[in-house]
PDB file of C-alpha atoms and ligand atoms in Angstrom:
ATOM      1  CA  MET R1357      -0.085  -0.570   0.036  1.00 97.00           C
ATOM      2  CA  ARG R1358       3.190   2.193   0.949  1.00 98.00           C
ATOM      3  CA  ARG R1359       3.990   2.353  -2.849  1.00 98.00           C
ATOM      4  CA  LEU R1360       1.486   5.233  -3.366  1.00 98.00           C
ATOM      5  CA  ARG R1361       2.205   6.754  -1.197  1.00 98.00           C
ATOM      6  CA  ARG R1362       5.849   7.981  -1.619  1.00 98.00           C
ATOM      7  CA  THR R1363       5.536  12.020  -2.569  1.00 98.00           C
ATOM      8  CA  ASP R1364       2.991  14.316  -3.045  1.00 97.00           C
ATOM      9  CA  SER R1365       2.325  14.034  -6.792  1.00 98.00           C
ATOM     10  CA  LEU R1366       1.438  10.140  -6.000  1.00 98.00           C
ATOM     11  CA  ARG R1367      -1.185  10.905  -3.248  1.00 98.00           C
ATOM     12  CA  ALA R1368      -2.848  13.588  -5.427  1.00 97.00           C
ATOM     13  CA  LEU R1369      -3.202  10.847  -8.183  1.00 98.00           C
ATOM     14  CA  VAL R1370      -5.444   8.438  -6.208  1.00 98.00           C
ATOM     15  CA  ARG R1371      -7.206  11.637  -3.972  1.00 97.00           C
ATOM     16  CA  GLU R1372     -10.981  10.310  -3.896  1.00 98.00           C
ATOM     17  CA  THR R1373     -12.418  13.307  -2.199  1.00 98.00           C
ATOM     18  CA  ARG R1374     -11.475  16.698  -2.756  1.00 97.00           C
ATOM     19  CA  LEU R1375     -12.539  20.594  -1.283  1.00 97.00           C
ATOM     20  CA  HIS R1376     -13.689  22.980  -3.476  1.00 96.00           C
ATOM     21  CA  LEU R1377     -14.255  26.804  -2.632  1.00 96.00           C
ATOM     22  CA  ASP R1378     -17.452  25.882  -5.581  1.00 96.00           C
ATOM     23  CA  ASP R1379     -19.397  23.560  -1.804  1.00 97.00           C
ATOM     24  CA  VAL R1380     -18.258  25.647   0.393  1.00 98.00           C
ATOM     25  CA  VAL R1381     -20.779  28.207   2.277  1.00 98.00           C
ATOM     26  CA  MET R1382     -19.534  30.705   4.905  1.00 98.00           C
ATOM     27  CA  PRO R1383     -21.193  32.179   7.214  1.00 98.00           C
ATOM     28  CA  LEU R1384     -21.731  35.525   8.317  1.00 97.00           C
ATOM     29  CA  PHE R1385     -23.833  37.596  11.139  1.00 97.00           C
ATOM     30  CA  ALA R1386     -25.465  41.515  10.299  1.00 97.00           C
ATOM     31  CA  CYS R1387     -25.658  43.642  12.914  1.00 97.00           C
ATOM     32  CA  PRO R1388     -27.057  46.957  13.070  1.00 97.00           C
ATOM     33  CA  GLY R1389     -24.391  50.447  12.748  1.00 97.00           C
ATOM     34  CA  ASN R1390     -21.837  51.648  10.953  1.00 97.00           C
ATOM     35  CA  ARG R1391     -18.036  51.310  11.005  1.00 98.00           C
ATOM     36  CA  VAL R1392     -19.038  47.455  13.344  1.00 98.00           C
ATOM     37  CA  VAL R1393     -17.311  44.702  13.780  1.00 98.00           C
ATOM     38  CA  ARG R1394     -17.692  42.944  16.798  1.00 97.00           C
ATOM     39  CA  PRO R1395     -15.166  40.083  17.441  1.00 96.00           C
ATOM     40  CA  LEU R1396     -16.954  36.773  19.289  1.00 94.00           C
ATOM     41  CA  GLU R1397     -14.819  35.139  21.270  1.00 91.00           C
ATOM     42  CA  GLY R1398     -16.506  31.687  20.487  1.00 92.00           C
ATOM     43  CA  LEU R1399     -15.997  31.991  17.423  1.00 96.00           C
ATOM     44  CA  PRO R1400     -11.957  33.487  16.044  1.00 95.00           C
ATOM     45  CA  ALA R1401     -11.449  35.528  12.812  1.00 94.00           C
ATOM     46  CA  ILE R1402     -16.244  35.762  13.089  1.00 96.00           C
ATOM     47  CA  ALA R1403     -17.524  38.918  13.784  1.00 96.00           C
ATOM     48  CA  GLN R1404     -21.638  40.929  13.693  1.00 97.00           C
ATOM     49  CA  ARG R1405     -21.035  42.556  11.427  1.00 98.00           C
ATOM     50  CA  SER R1406     -22.929  45.878   9.909  1.00 98.00           C
ATOM     51  CA  VAL R1407     -23.647  46.981   6.260  1.00 98.00           C
ATOM     52  CA  ASP R1408     -21.302  48.769   6.040  1.00 98.00           C
ATOM     53  CA  GLU R1409     -18.254  46.416   7.557  1.00 98.00           C
ATOM     54  CA  LEU R1410     -19.928  43.356   5.018  1.00 98.00           C
ATOM     55  CA  VAL R1411     -19.527  44.350   2.285  1.00 98.00           C
ATOM     56  CA  ARG R1412     -15.287  45.107   3.494  1.00 98.00           C
ATOM     57  CA  GLU R1413     -15.194  42.002   4.529  1.00 97.00           C
ATOM     58  CA  LEU R1414     -17.143  40.394   0.379  1.00 97.00           C
ATOM     59  CA  ASP R1415     -14.500  42.316  -0.963  1.00 96.00           C
ATOM     60  CA  GLU R1416     -11.443  40.228   0.656  1.00 95.00           C
ATOM     61  CA  CYS R1417     -13.510  37.191   0.205  1.00 95.00           C
ATOM     62  CA  ALA R1418     -15.083  37.934  -3.532  1.00 92.00           C
ATOM     63  CA  THR R1419     -11.674  37.776  -4.456  1.00 93.00           C
ATOM     64  CA  LEU R1420     -10.124  35.515  -2.824  1.00 95.00           C
ATOM     65  CA  GLY R1421     -12.464  33.380  -4.672  1.00 96.00           C
ATOM     66  CA  VAL R1422     -15.407  32.343  -2.032  1.00 97.00           C
ATOM     67  CA  SER R1423     -18.567  31.669  -4.112  1.00 96.00           C
ATOM     68  CA  ALA R1424     -21.957  31.732  -1.485  1.00 98.00           C
ATOM     69  CA  VAL R1425     -22.820  33.237   1.828  1.00 98.00           C
ATOM     70  CA  LEU R1426     -25.275  32.022   4.966  1.00 98.00           C
ATOM     71  CA  LEU R1427     -26.450  34.976   6.664  1.00 98.00           C
ATOM     72  CA  PHE R1428     -27.657  35.233   9.762  1.00 97.00           C
ATOM     73  CA  GLY R1429     -29.204  38.904  11.526  1.00 97.00           C
ATOM     74  CA  ILE R1430     -28.717  40.053  15.406  1.00 96.00           C
ATOM     75  CA  PRO R1431     -31.901  42.820  15.518  1.00 97.00           C
ATOM     76  CA  ALA R1432     -30.929  45.976  17.244  1.00 95.00           C
ATOM     77  CA  GLU R1433     -33.891  44.743  19.395  1.00 95.00           C
ATOM     78  CA  LYS R1434     -35.829  41.678  19.981  1.00 96.00           C
ATOM     79  CA  ASP R1435     -39.151  40.911  20.991  1.00 96.00           C
ATOM     80  CA  GLU R1436     -42.561  37.975  21.450  1.00 95.00           C
ATOM     81  CA  SER R1437     -42.771  37.181  18.146  1.00 95.00           C
ATOM     82  CA  GLY R1438     -39.730  37.542  16.726  1.00 97.00           C
ATOM     83  CA  SER R1439     -40.408  40.343  14.327  1.00 97.00           C
ATOM     84  CA  GLY R1440     -37.137  41.609  12.936  1.00 97.00           C
ATOM     85  CA  ALA R1441     -36.798  38.652  11.217  1.00 98.00           C
ATOM     86  CA  TYR R1442     -39.279  39.373   9.044  1.00 98.00           C
ATOM     87  CA  ASP R1443     -39.483  43.566   9.177  1.00 97.00           C
ATOM     88  CA  GLU R1444     -38.700  44.455   5.836  1.00 96.00           C
ATOM     89  CA  ASP R1445     -36.609  47.446   6.699  1.00 97.00           C
ATOM     90  CA  GLY R1446     -34.433  44.009   9.149  1.00 98.00           C
ATOM     91  CA  VAL R1447     -31.262  44.061   9.215  1.00 98.00           C
ATOM     92  CA  VAL R1448     -31.081  40.979   7.189  1.00 98.00           C
ATOM     93  CA  GLN R1449     -33.043  42.561   4.317  1.00 98.00           C
ATOM     94  CA  GLN R1450     -31.254  46.399   4.600  1.00 98.00           C
ATOM     95  CA  ALA R1451     -27.736  43.424   4.458  1.00 98.00           C
ATOM     96  CA  LEU R1452     -28.786  41.562   0.938  1.00 98.00           C
ATOM     97  CA  ARG R1453     -30.279  44.660  -1.148  1.00 98.00           C
ATOM     98  CA  GLU R1454     -26.873  45.557  -0.544  1.00 98.00           C
ATOM     99  CA  LEU R1455     -24.452  42.681  -1.027  1.00 98.00           C
ATOM    100  CA  ARG R1456     -27.002  41.582  -3.958  1.00 98.00           C
ATOM    101  CA  ARG R1457     -26.118  45.091  -5.645  1.00 98.00           C
ATOM    102  CA  ARG R1458     -22.015  44.868  -4.601  1.00 97.00           C
ATOM    103  CA  PHE R1459     -21.976  41.424  -5.658  1.00 97.00           C
ATOM    104  CA  PRO R1460     -24.204  40.200  -8.177  1.00 96.00           C
ATOM    105  CA  GLU R1461     -22.566  36.641  -8.600  1.00 96.00           C
ATOM    106  CA  LEU R1462     -21.317  35.891  -4.972  1.00 97.00           C
ATOM    107  CA  LEU R1463     -24.760  33.482  -4.156  1.00 98.00           C
ATOM    108  CA  LEU R1464     -27.134  34.793  -1.142  1.00 98.00           C
ATOM    109  CA  LEU R1465     -28.221  32.624   1.551  1.00 98.00           C
ATOM    110  CA  THR R1466     -30.051  32.625   4.495  1.00 98.00           C
ATOM    111  CA  ASP R1467     -30.534  31.215   7.755  1.00 98.00           C
ATOM    112  CA  VAL R1468     -34.630  31.320   8.176  1.00 98.00           C
ATOM    113  CA  CYS R1469     -34.965  31.018  12.696  1.00 97.00           C
ATOM    114  CA  LEU R1470     -36.711  32.835  14.859  1.00 97.00           C
ATOM    115  CA  CYS R1471     -34.327  32.819  16.785  1.00 95.00           C
ATOM    116  CA  GLU R1472     -32.607  35.775  17.325  1.00 96.00           C
ATOM    117  CA  TYR R1473     -35.252  37.505  16.785  1.00 97.00           C
ATOM    118  CA  THR R1474     -37.421  35.900  20.035  1.00 96.00           C
ATOM    119  CA  SER R1475     -36.708  38.458  23.898  1.00 95.00           C
ATOM    120  CA  HIS R1476     -37.093  34.652  24.479  1.00 95.00           C
ATOM    121  CA  GLY R1477     -34.119  32.628  22.873  1.00 93.00           C
ATOM    122  CA  HIS R1478     -36.608  30.144  21.307  1.00 95.00           C
ATOM    123  CA  CYS R1479     -37.026  29.417  17.453  1.00 95.00           C
ATOM    124  CA  GLY R1480     -40.928  29.764  17.555  1.00 95.00           C
ATOM    125  CA  VAL R1481     -43.579  31.915  19.250  1.00 95.00           C
ATOM    126  CA  VAL R1482     -44.081  31.158  22.181  1.00 95.00           C
ATOM    127  CA  VAL R1483     -48.084  28.939  23.218  1.00 93.00           C
ATOM    128  CA  GLY R1484     -48.462  29.026  27.140  1.00 91.00           C
ATOM    129  CA  ASP R1485     -45.033  26.935  27.835  1.00 89.00           C
ATOM    130  CA  GLU R1486     -44.010  24.848  24.739  1.00 92.00           C
ATOM    131  CA  VAL R1487     -43.410  27.109  21.168  1.00 95.00           C
ATOM    132  CA  GLY R1488     -45.977  26.887  18.344  1.00 96.00           C
ATOM    133  CA  ASN R1489     -46.324  24.913  15.793  1.00 97.00           C
ATOM    134  CA  ASP R1490     -48.023  26.581  13.912  1.00 96.00           C
ATOM    135  CA  GLU R1491     -48.070  29.954  14.565  1.00 96.00           C
ATOM    136  CA  THR R1492     -44.507  29.447  13.837  1.00 97.00           C
ATOM    137  CA  LEU R1493     -44.675  28.401  10.617  1.00 98.00           C
ATOM    138  CA  GLU R1494     -46.567  31.836   9.018  1.00 97.00           C
ATOM    139  CA  LEU R1495     -44.073  33.879  10.335  1.00 98.00           C
ATOM    140  CA  LEU R1496     -41.479  31.877   8.964  1.00 98.00           C
ATOM    141  CA  ALA R1497     -42.875  32.533   5.864  1.00 98.00           C
ATOM    142  CA  ARG R1498     -43.192  35.724   5.992  1.00 98.00           C
ATOM    143  CA  THR R1499     -38.773  35.504   6.740  1.00 98.00           C
ATOM    144  CA  ALA R1500     -38.711  33.443   3.662  1.00 98.00           C
ATOM    145  CA  ILE R1501     -40.838  36.043   1.253  1.00 98.00           C
ATOM    146  CA  SER R1502     -39.156  39.066   2.865  1.00 98.00           C
ATOM    147  CA  HIS R1503     -35.574  37.580   1.970  1.00 98.00           C
ATOM    148  CA  VAL R1504     -36.241  36.425  -1.278  1.00 98.00           C
ATOM    149  CA  GLU R1505     -37.853  39.457  -2.045  1.00 98.00           C
ATOM    150  CA  ALA R1506     -34.907  41.242  -0.953  1.00 98.00           C
ATOM    151  CA  GLY R1507     -31.899  39.368  -3.223  1.00 98.00           C
ATOM    152  CA  ALA R1508     -32.464  35.883  -0.471  1.00 98.00           C
ATOM    153  CA  ASP R1509     -31.308  33.162  -3.597  1.00 98.00           C
ATOM    154  CA  ALA R1510     -32.495  30.728  -1.535  1.00 98.00           C
ATOM    155  CA  VAL R1511     -33.626  29.938   1.768  1.00 98.00           C
ATOM    156  CA  CYS R1512     -32.440  28.102   4.756  1.00 98.00           C
ATOM    157  CA  PRO R1513     -34.909  27.099   7.308  1.00 98.00           C
ATOM    158  CA  SER R1514     -33.420  26.369  10.850  1.00 97.00           C
ATOM    159  CA  ASP R1515     -36.128  25.999  13.156  1.00 96.00           C
ATOM    160  CA  MET R1516     -37.503  22.040  13.531  1.00 96.00           C
ATOM    161  CA  MET R1517     -40.977  22.835  12.818  1.00 96.00           C
ATOM    162  CA  ASP R1518     -43.223  20.204  11.650  1.00 98.00           C
ATOM    163  CA  GLY R1519     -43.992  21.615   8.129  1.00 98.00           C
ATOM    164  CA  ARG R1520     -42.113  24.150   7.277  1.00 98.00           C
ATOM    165  CA  VAL R1521     -40.383  23.721   4.521  1.00 98.00           C
ATOM    166  CA  GLY R1522     -44.118  22.868   2.791  1.00 98.00           C
ATOM    167  CA  ALA R1523     -45.492  26.325   3.987  1.00 98.00           C
ATOM    168  CA  LEU R1524     -42.277  27.837   3.263  1.00 98.00           C
ATOM    169  CA  ARG R1525     -42.863  26.159  -0.250  1.00 98.00           C
ATOM    170  CA  ALA R1526     -46.476  27.457  -0.356  1.00 98.00           C
ATOM    171  CA  ALA R1527     -45.284  30.725   0.835  1.00 98.00           C
ATOM    172  CA  LEU R1528     -42.849  30.836  -2.337  1.00 98.00           C
ATOM    173  CA  ASP R1529     -45.145  30.479  -4.776  1.00 98.00           C
ATOM    174  CA  ASP R1530     -47.923  32.604  -3.843  1.00 98.00           C
ATOM    175  CA  ALA R1531     -45.662  34.875  -3.570  1.00 98.00           C
ATOM    176  CA  GLY R1532     -44.543  34.122  -6.997  1.00 98.00           C
ATOM    177  CA  LEU R1533     -41.063  32.495  -5.914  1.00 98.00           C
ATOM    178  CA  GLU R1534     -41.131  29.640  -7.046  1.00 98.00           C
ATOM    179  CA  ALA R1535     -38.343  29.678  -8.531  1.00 98.00           C
ATOM    180  CA  THR R1536     -36.220  30.155  -5.783  1.00 98.00           C
ATOM    181  CA  PRO R1537     -34.400  26.051  -3.607  1.00 98.00           C
ATOM    182  CA  ILE R1538     -35.389  25.974  -0.178  1.00 98.00           C
ATOM    183  CA  VAL R1539     -32.244  23.615   1.448  1.00 98.00           C
ATOM    184  CA  ALA R1540     -33.282  22.876   4.695  1.00 98.00           C
ATOM    185  CA  TYR R1541     -31.476  22.120   8.088  1.00 98.00           C
ATOM    186  CA  SER R1542     -33.775  19.422   7.547  1.00 98.00           C
ATOM    187  CA  ALA R1543     -31.541  16.620  10.326  1.00 98.00           C
ATOM    188  CA  LYS R1544     -30.845  19.184  12.677  1.00 98.00           C
ATOM    189  CA  TYR R1545     -29.513  17.040  16.682  1.00 98.00           C
ATOM    190  CA  ALA R1546     -30.033  19.628  20.237  1.00 97.00           C
ATOM    191  CA  SER R1547     -26.509  20.331  20.174  1.00 97.00           C
ATOM    192  CA  ALA R1548     -23.946  21.217  22.745  1.00 97.00           C
ATOM    193  CA  PHE R1549     -21.757  22.415  19.191  1.00 97.00           C
ATOM    194  CA  TYR R1550     -23.774  25.347  19.331  1.00 97.00           C
ATOM    195  CA  GLY R1551     -22.736  26.585  21.820  1.00 95.00           C
ATOM    196  CA  PRO R1552     -20.719  29.760  20.451  1.00 96.00           C
ATOM    197  CA  PHE R1553     -23.341  29.844  17.496  1.00 95.00           C
ATOM    198  CA  ARG R1554     -24.906  31.578  20.118  1.00 91.00           C
ATOM    199  CA  GLU R1555     -23.363  33.680  22.067  1.00 85.00           C
ATOM    200  CA  ALA R1556     -22.717  35.721  18.595  1.00 87.00           C
ATOM    201  CA  ALA R1557     -26.143  35.462  17.984  1.00 87.00           C
ATOM    202  CA  ASP R1558     -27.559  36.113  21.670  1.00 83.00           C
ATOM    203  CA  SER R1559     -30.189  33.716  21.567  1.00 88.00           C
ATOM    204  CA  THR R1560     -29.943  31.391  24.466  1.00 89.00           C
ATOM    205  CA  PRO R1561     -33.002  29.908  25.165  1.00 90.00           C
ATOM    206  CA  SER R1562     -34.117  32.381  28.107  1.00 90.00           C
ATOM    207  CA  PHE R1563     -36.643  29.124  29.431  1.00 90.00           C
ATOM    208  CA  GLY R1564     -35.795  25.630  29.050  1.00 91.00           C
ATOM    209  CA  ASP R1565     -33.670  23.957  25.509  1.00 92.00           C
ATOM    210  CA  ARG R1566     -34.159  23.080  22.303  1.00 94.00           C
ATOM    211  CA  ARG R1567     -35.386  19.474  22.810  1.00 95.00           C
ATOM    212  CA  GLY R1568     -38.768  20.179  22.253  1.00 94.00           C
ATOM    213  CA  TYR R1569     -38.172  20.915  18.435  1.00 96.00           C
ATOM    214  CA  GLN R1570     -34.315  19.961  17.989  1.00 96.00           C
ATOM    215  CA  MET R1571     -33.592  16.092  17.367  1.00 98.00           C
ATOM    216  CA  ASP R1572     -32.495  13.498  19.528  1.00 98.00           C
ATOM    217  CA  ALA R1573     -28.701  13.195  19.745  1.00 98.00           C
ATOM    218  CA  ALA R1574     -29.032   9.127  19.571  1.00 98.00           C
ATOM    219  CA  ASN R1575     -31.759   8.768  16.661  1.00 98.00           C
ATOM    220  CA  LEU R1576     -30.209   8.410  12.455  1.00 98.00           C
ATOM    221  CA  ARG R1577     -33.812   6.868  11.681  1.00 98.00           C
ATOM    222  CA  GLU R1578     -35.740   9.698  12.869  1.00 98.00           C
ATOM    223  CA  ALA R1579     -34.352  11.594  10.195  1.00 98.00           C
ATOM    224  CA  LEU R1580     -33.836   9.650   8.041  1.00 98.00           C
ATOM    225  CA  ARG R1581     -37.365  10.261   7.968  1.00 98.00           C
ATOM    226  CA  GLU R1582     -36.832  13.570   8.769  1.00 98.00           C
ATOM    227  CA  CYS R1583     -35.485  13.946   5.081  1.00 98.00           C
ATOM    228  CA  GLU R1584     -37.979  12.548   3.458  1.00 98.00           C
ATOM    229  CA  LEU R1585     -40.704  14.269   4.897  1.00 98.00           C
ATOM    230  CA  ASP R1586     -38.886  17.368   3.902  1.00 98.00           C
ATOM    231  CA  VAL R1587     -38.587  16.156   0.244  1.00 98.00           C
ATOM    232  CA  ALA R1588     -42.429  16.028   0.209  1.00 98.00           C
ATOM    233  CA  GLU R1589     -42.863  19.291   1.689  1.00 98.00           C
ATOM    234  CA  GLY R1590     -40.964  20.435  -1.177  1.00 98.00           C
ATOM    235  CA  ALA R1591     -36.813  20.695  -0.731  1.00 98.00           C
ATOM    236  CA  ASP R1592     -34.325  21.092  -2.600  1.00 98.00           C
ATOM    237  CA  VAL R1593     -31.350  20.461  -0.440  1.00 98.00           C
ATOM    238  CA  LEU R1594     -31.121  18.316   2.420  1.00 98.00           C
ATOM    239  CA  MET R1595     -28.725  18.801   5.477  1.00 98.00           C
ATOM    240  CA  VAL R1596     -27.354  17.470   8.378  1.00 98.00           C
ATOM    241  CA  LYS R1597     -26.325  19.358  11.324  1.00 98.00           C
ATOM    242  CA  PRO R1598     -23.784  19.286  13.459  1.00 98.00           C
ATOM    243  CA  ALA R1599     -21.894  17.460  10.699  1.00 98.00           C
ATOM    244  CA  LEU R1600     -18.917  15.397  12.596  1.00 98.00           C
ATOM    245  CA  PRO R1601     -20.042  14.713  15.290  1.00 98.00           C
ATOM    246  CA  ASN R1602     -23.415  13.077  12.743  1.00 98.00           C
ATOM    247  CA  LEU R1603     -20.710  11.610   9.801  1.00 98.00           C
ATOM    248  CA  ASP R1604     -23.007   8.462  10.251  1.00 98.00           C
ATOM    249  CA  VAL R1605     -26.101  10.147   9.426  1.00 98.00           C
ATOM    250  CA  ILE R1606     -24.939  12.042   6.669  1.00 98.00           C
ATOM    251  CA  ARG R1607     -23.751   8.945   4.589  1.00 98.00           C
ATOM    252  CA  ALA R1608     -26.407   7.274   5.303  1.00 98.00           C
ATOM    253  CA  VAL R1609     -28.917  10.075   3.924  1.00 98.00           C
ATOM    254  CA  ARG R1610     -26.373  10.159   1.532  1.00 98.00           C
ATOM    255  CA  GLU R1611     -27.371   6.865   0.426  1.00 98.00           C
ATOM    256  CA  ARG R1612     -31.139   6.476   0.575  1.00 98.00           C
ATOM    257  CA  PHE R1613     -31.319  10.504  -1.058  1.00 98.00           C
ATOM    258  CA  ASP R1614     -30.637  11.613  -3.448  1.00 98.00           C
ATOM    259  CA  LEU R1615     -30.732  15.211  -3.260  1.00 98.00           C
ATOM    260  CA  PRO R1616     -27.437  17.495  -2.950  1.00 98.00           C
ATOM    261  CA  LEU R1617     -26.817  17.078   0.770  1.00 98.00           C
ATOM    262  CA  ALA R1618     -25.272  20.116   3.182  1.00 98.00           C
ATOM    263  CA  ALA R1619     -23.293  19.844   6.346  1.00 98.00           C
ATOM    264  CA  TYR R1620     -23.539  22.302   8.984  1.00 98.00           C
ATOM    265  CA  ASN R1621     -19.143  21.858  10.702  1.00 98.00           C
ATOM    266  CA  VAL R1622     -21.028  24.546  13.528  1.00 98.00           C
ATOM    267  CA  SER R1623     -19.649  27.427  15.925  1.00 98.00           C
ATOM    268  CA  GLY R1624     -18.256  24.589  18.649  1.00 98.00           C
ATOM    269  CA  GLU R1625     -16.089  21.760  16.150  1.00 98.00           C
ATOM    270  CA  TYR R1626     -14.577  25.591  14.994  1.00 98.00           C
ATOM    271  CA  ALA R1627     -13.943  26.386  18.441  1.00 98.00           C
ATOM    272  CA  MET R1628     -12.251  23.099  19.469  1.00 98.00           C
ATOM    273  CA  VAL R1629      -9.452  23.186  17.205  1.00 98.00           C
ATOM    274  CA  LYS R1630      -9.035  27.324  17.406  1.00 97.00           C
ATOM    275  CA  ALA R1631      -8.659  26.960  21.616  1.00 97.00           C
ATOM    276  CA  ALA R1632      -6.639  24.187  20.772  1.00 98.00           C
ATOM    277  CA  ALA R1633      -4.102  25.506  18.439  1.00 98.00           C
ATOM    278  CA  ALA R1634      -4.076  29.036  19.945  1.00 97.00           C
ATOM    279  CA  ARG R1635      -2.695  27.013  22.595  1.00 98.00           C
ATOM    280  CA  GLY R1636      -0.114  25.036  20.657  1.00 98.00           C
ATOM    281  CA  TRP R1637      -2.106  21.535  20.854  1.00 98.00           C
ATOM    282  CA  LEU R1638      -2.848  20.765  17.296  1.00 97.00           C
ATOM    283  CA  ASP R1639      -1.943  22.505  14.194  1.00 98.00           C
ATOM    284  CA  GLU R1640      -5.267  23.969  13.424  1.00 98.00           C
ATOM    285  CA  ARG R1641      -4.812  23.983   9.020  1.00 98.00           C
ATOM    286  CA  GLN R1642      -4.317  20.020   8.858  1.00 98.00           C
ATOM    287  CA  ALA R1643      -6.465  19.365  11.489  1.00 98.00           C
ATOM    288  CA  ALA R1644      -9.693  21.787  10.062  1.00 98.00           C
ATOM    289  CA  LEU R1645      -8.503  20.438   6.340  1.00 98.00           C
ATOM    290  CA  GLU R1646      -9.290  17.467   7.575  1.00 98.00           C
ATOM    291  CA  SER R1647     -12.702  17.930   9.732  1.00 98.00           C
ATOM    292  CA  LEU R1648     -13.616  19.746   6.269  1.00 98.00           C
ATOM    293  CA  THR R1649     -12.752  16.855   4.326  1.00 98.00           C
ATOM    294  CA  ALA R1650     -13.579  14.095   6.419  1.00 98.00           C
ATOM    295  CA  ILE R1651     -17.505  15.573   6.130  1.00 98.00           C
ATOM    296  CA  LYS R1652     -17.096  15.529   1.734  1.00 98.00           C
ATOM    297  CA  ARG R1653     -15.448  12.035   2.420  1.00 98.00           C
ATOM    298  CA  ALA R1654     -18.918  11.502   4.885  1.00 98.00           C
ATOM    299  CA  GLY R1655     -21.345  11.941   1.831  1.00 98.00           C
ATOM    300  CA  ALA R1656     -22.086  15.800   1.694  1.00 98.00           C
ATOM    301  CA  ASP R1657     -22.347  17.758  -0.884  1.00 98.00           C
ATOM    302  CA  ILE R1658     -22.192  21.144   0.335  1.00 98.00           C
ATOM    303  CA  ILE R1659     -20.188  21.773   3.720  1.00 98.00           C
ATOM    304  CA  ILE R1660     -21.332  25.209   5.134  1.00 98.00           C
ATOM    305  CA  SER R1661     -17.813  26.175   7.874  1.00 98.00           C
ATOM    306  CA  TYR R1662     -16.024  29.204  10.051  1.00 98.00           C
ATOM    307  CA  TRP R1663     -13.263  28.035   7.376  1.00 98.00           C
ATOM    308  CA  THR R1664     -14.575  28.809   4.147  1.00 98.00           C
ATOM    309  CA  LYS R1665     -12.324  32.214   3.840  1.00 97.00           C
ATOM    310  CA  GLU R1666      -9.242  30.584   5.075  1.00 97.00           C
ATOM    311  CA  LEU R1667      -9.800  27.390   3.640  1.00 97.00           C
ATOM    312  CA  ALA R1668     -10.021  29.930   0.329  1.00 95.00           C
ATOM    313  CA  GLY R1669      -6.068  30.977   0.846  1.00 94.00           C
ATOM    314  CA  TRP R1670      -4.306  27.422   1.880  1.00 95.00           C
ATOM    315  CA  LEU R1671      -6.653  25.803  -1.749  1.00 91.00           C
TER     316      LEU R1671
HETATM  317  C1  PBG O1926     -30.565  29.141  14.568  1.00 58.13           C
HETATM  318  C2  PBG O1926     -30.049  28.660  14.338  1.00 58.13           C
HETATM  319  C3  PBG O1926     -28.020  28.511  15.089  1.00 58.13           C
HETATM  320  C4  PBG O1926     -27.192  28.069  13.799  1.00 58.13           C
HETATM  321  C5  PBG O1926     -27.713  27.501  12.647  1.00 58.13           C
HETATM  322  N1  PBG O1926     -28.872  28.711  12.470  1.00 58.13           N
HETATM  323  C6  PBG O1926     -28.670  28.089  16.306  1.00 58.13           C
HETATM  324  C7  PBG O1926     -29.889  27.497  17.310  1.00 58.13           C
HETATM  325  O1  PBG O1926     -30.611  26.391  16.285  1.00 58.13           O
HETATM  326  O2  PBG O1926     -28.895  27.026  18.344  1.00 58.13           O
HETATM  327  C8  PBG O1926     -25.725  26.801  14.660  1.00 58.13           C
HETATM  328  C9  PBG O1926     -24.770  27.381  14.066  1.00 58.13           C
HETATM  329  C10 PBG O1926     -23.398  26.871  15.068  1.00 58.13           C
HETATM  330  O3  PBG O1926     -23.389  26.790  15.991  1.00 58.13           O
HETATM  331  O4  PBG O1926     -22.252  27.767  13.719  1.00 58.13           O
HETATM  332  N2  PBG O1926     -31.870  28.528  14.446  1.00 58.13           N
END
């Protein structure tokens, strides 16, 4: 076996899995204001940025070859019903208009969820002491429409309400937006690895947790059922999240479904490597490339990763 491992060029010749910038999506956090770059402690090298600063960041990233971004919004104010999510002049909508104008070629994906916008931090509206499912669907649909009208190329529902893909598809079609694809966070697990993101989005639930709507990490068959429902409801792309603890799920979804498959290499997966690298315990570049390659090898076509900008430099 060692014959083909002897040199860089031999290894490259027989390499089975390759990373390509076209397959990688960079998450971005848009916040209100001007000239705001607010670094995030748990997400080194990532920041909340006002729209003007997002433009500067993307000027650099586009030059490096980054082809797609996933936008999250941090509103000035939060309320019970997350109205900042579907406000025509919300932070994501403003960012979309500006980025659409400046970067006509860049793929603009948006995360569709209420948790960054609700005062209680849950992904939907609270009814009694639970997150109301159908009450939330309507608000998610409004959010998706407002994103597309502001310039989004695709919408990515991450809330884990039942029926959201069907609700979004119907609402988009009714609004004449039948050309917009839905990238569904189909198998999204309730995960400790979202920790740094919740600090970044200031979206830690003020009571309870998300286990009433996000999936139990112990379940694989349930993930396949989630995917099956999303396919039936009209999803264009499926997603598994987080990626590294769920490589088996990525593989199983790849084998069962023919839709393009995305995987989200989430904040905690990134933060762990950054933290260890900062202590000199491992080589960040190698650990990042190994992680991303493993996600592709497991079967993901598309990877959402906080390493996208660095990756553009490495590749
Ligand atoms: C919104 C959302 C979350 C993430 C993506 N979309 C947080 C959550 O569900 O708690 C996590 C992303 C990451 O950790 O990088 N619902």
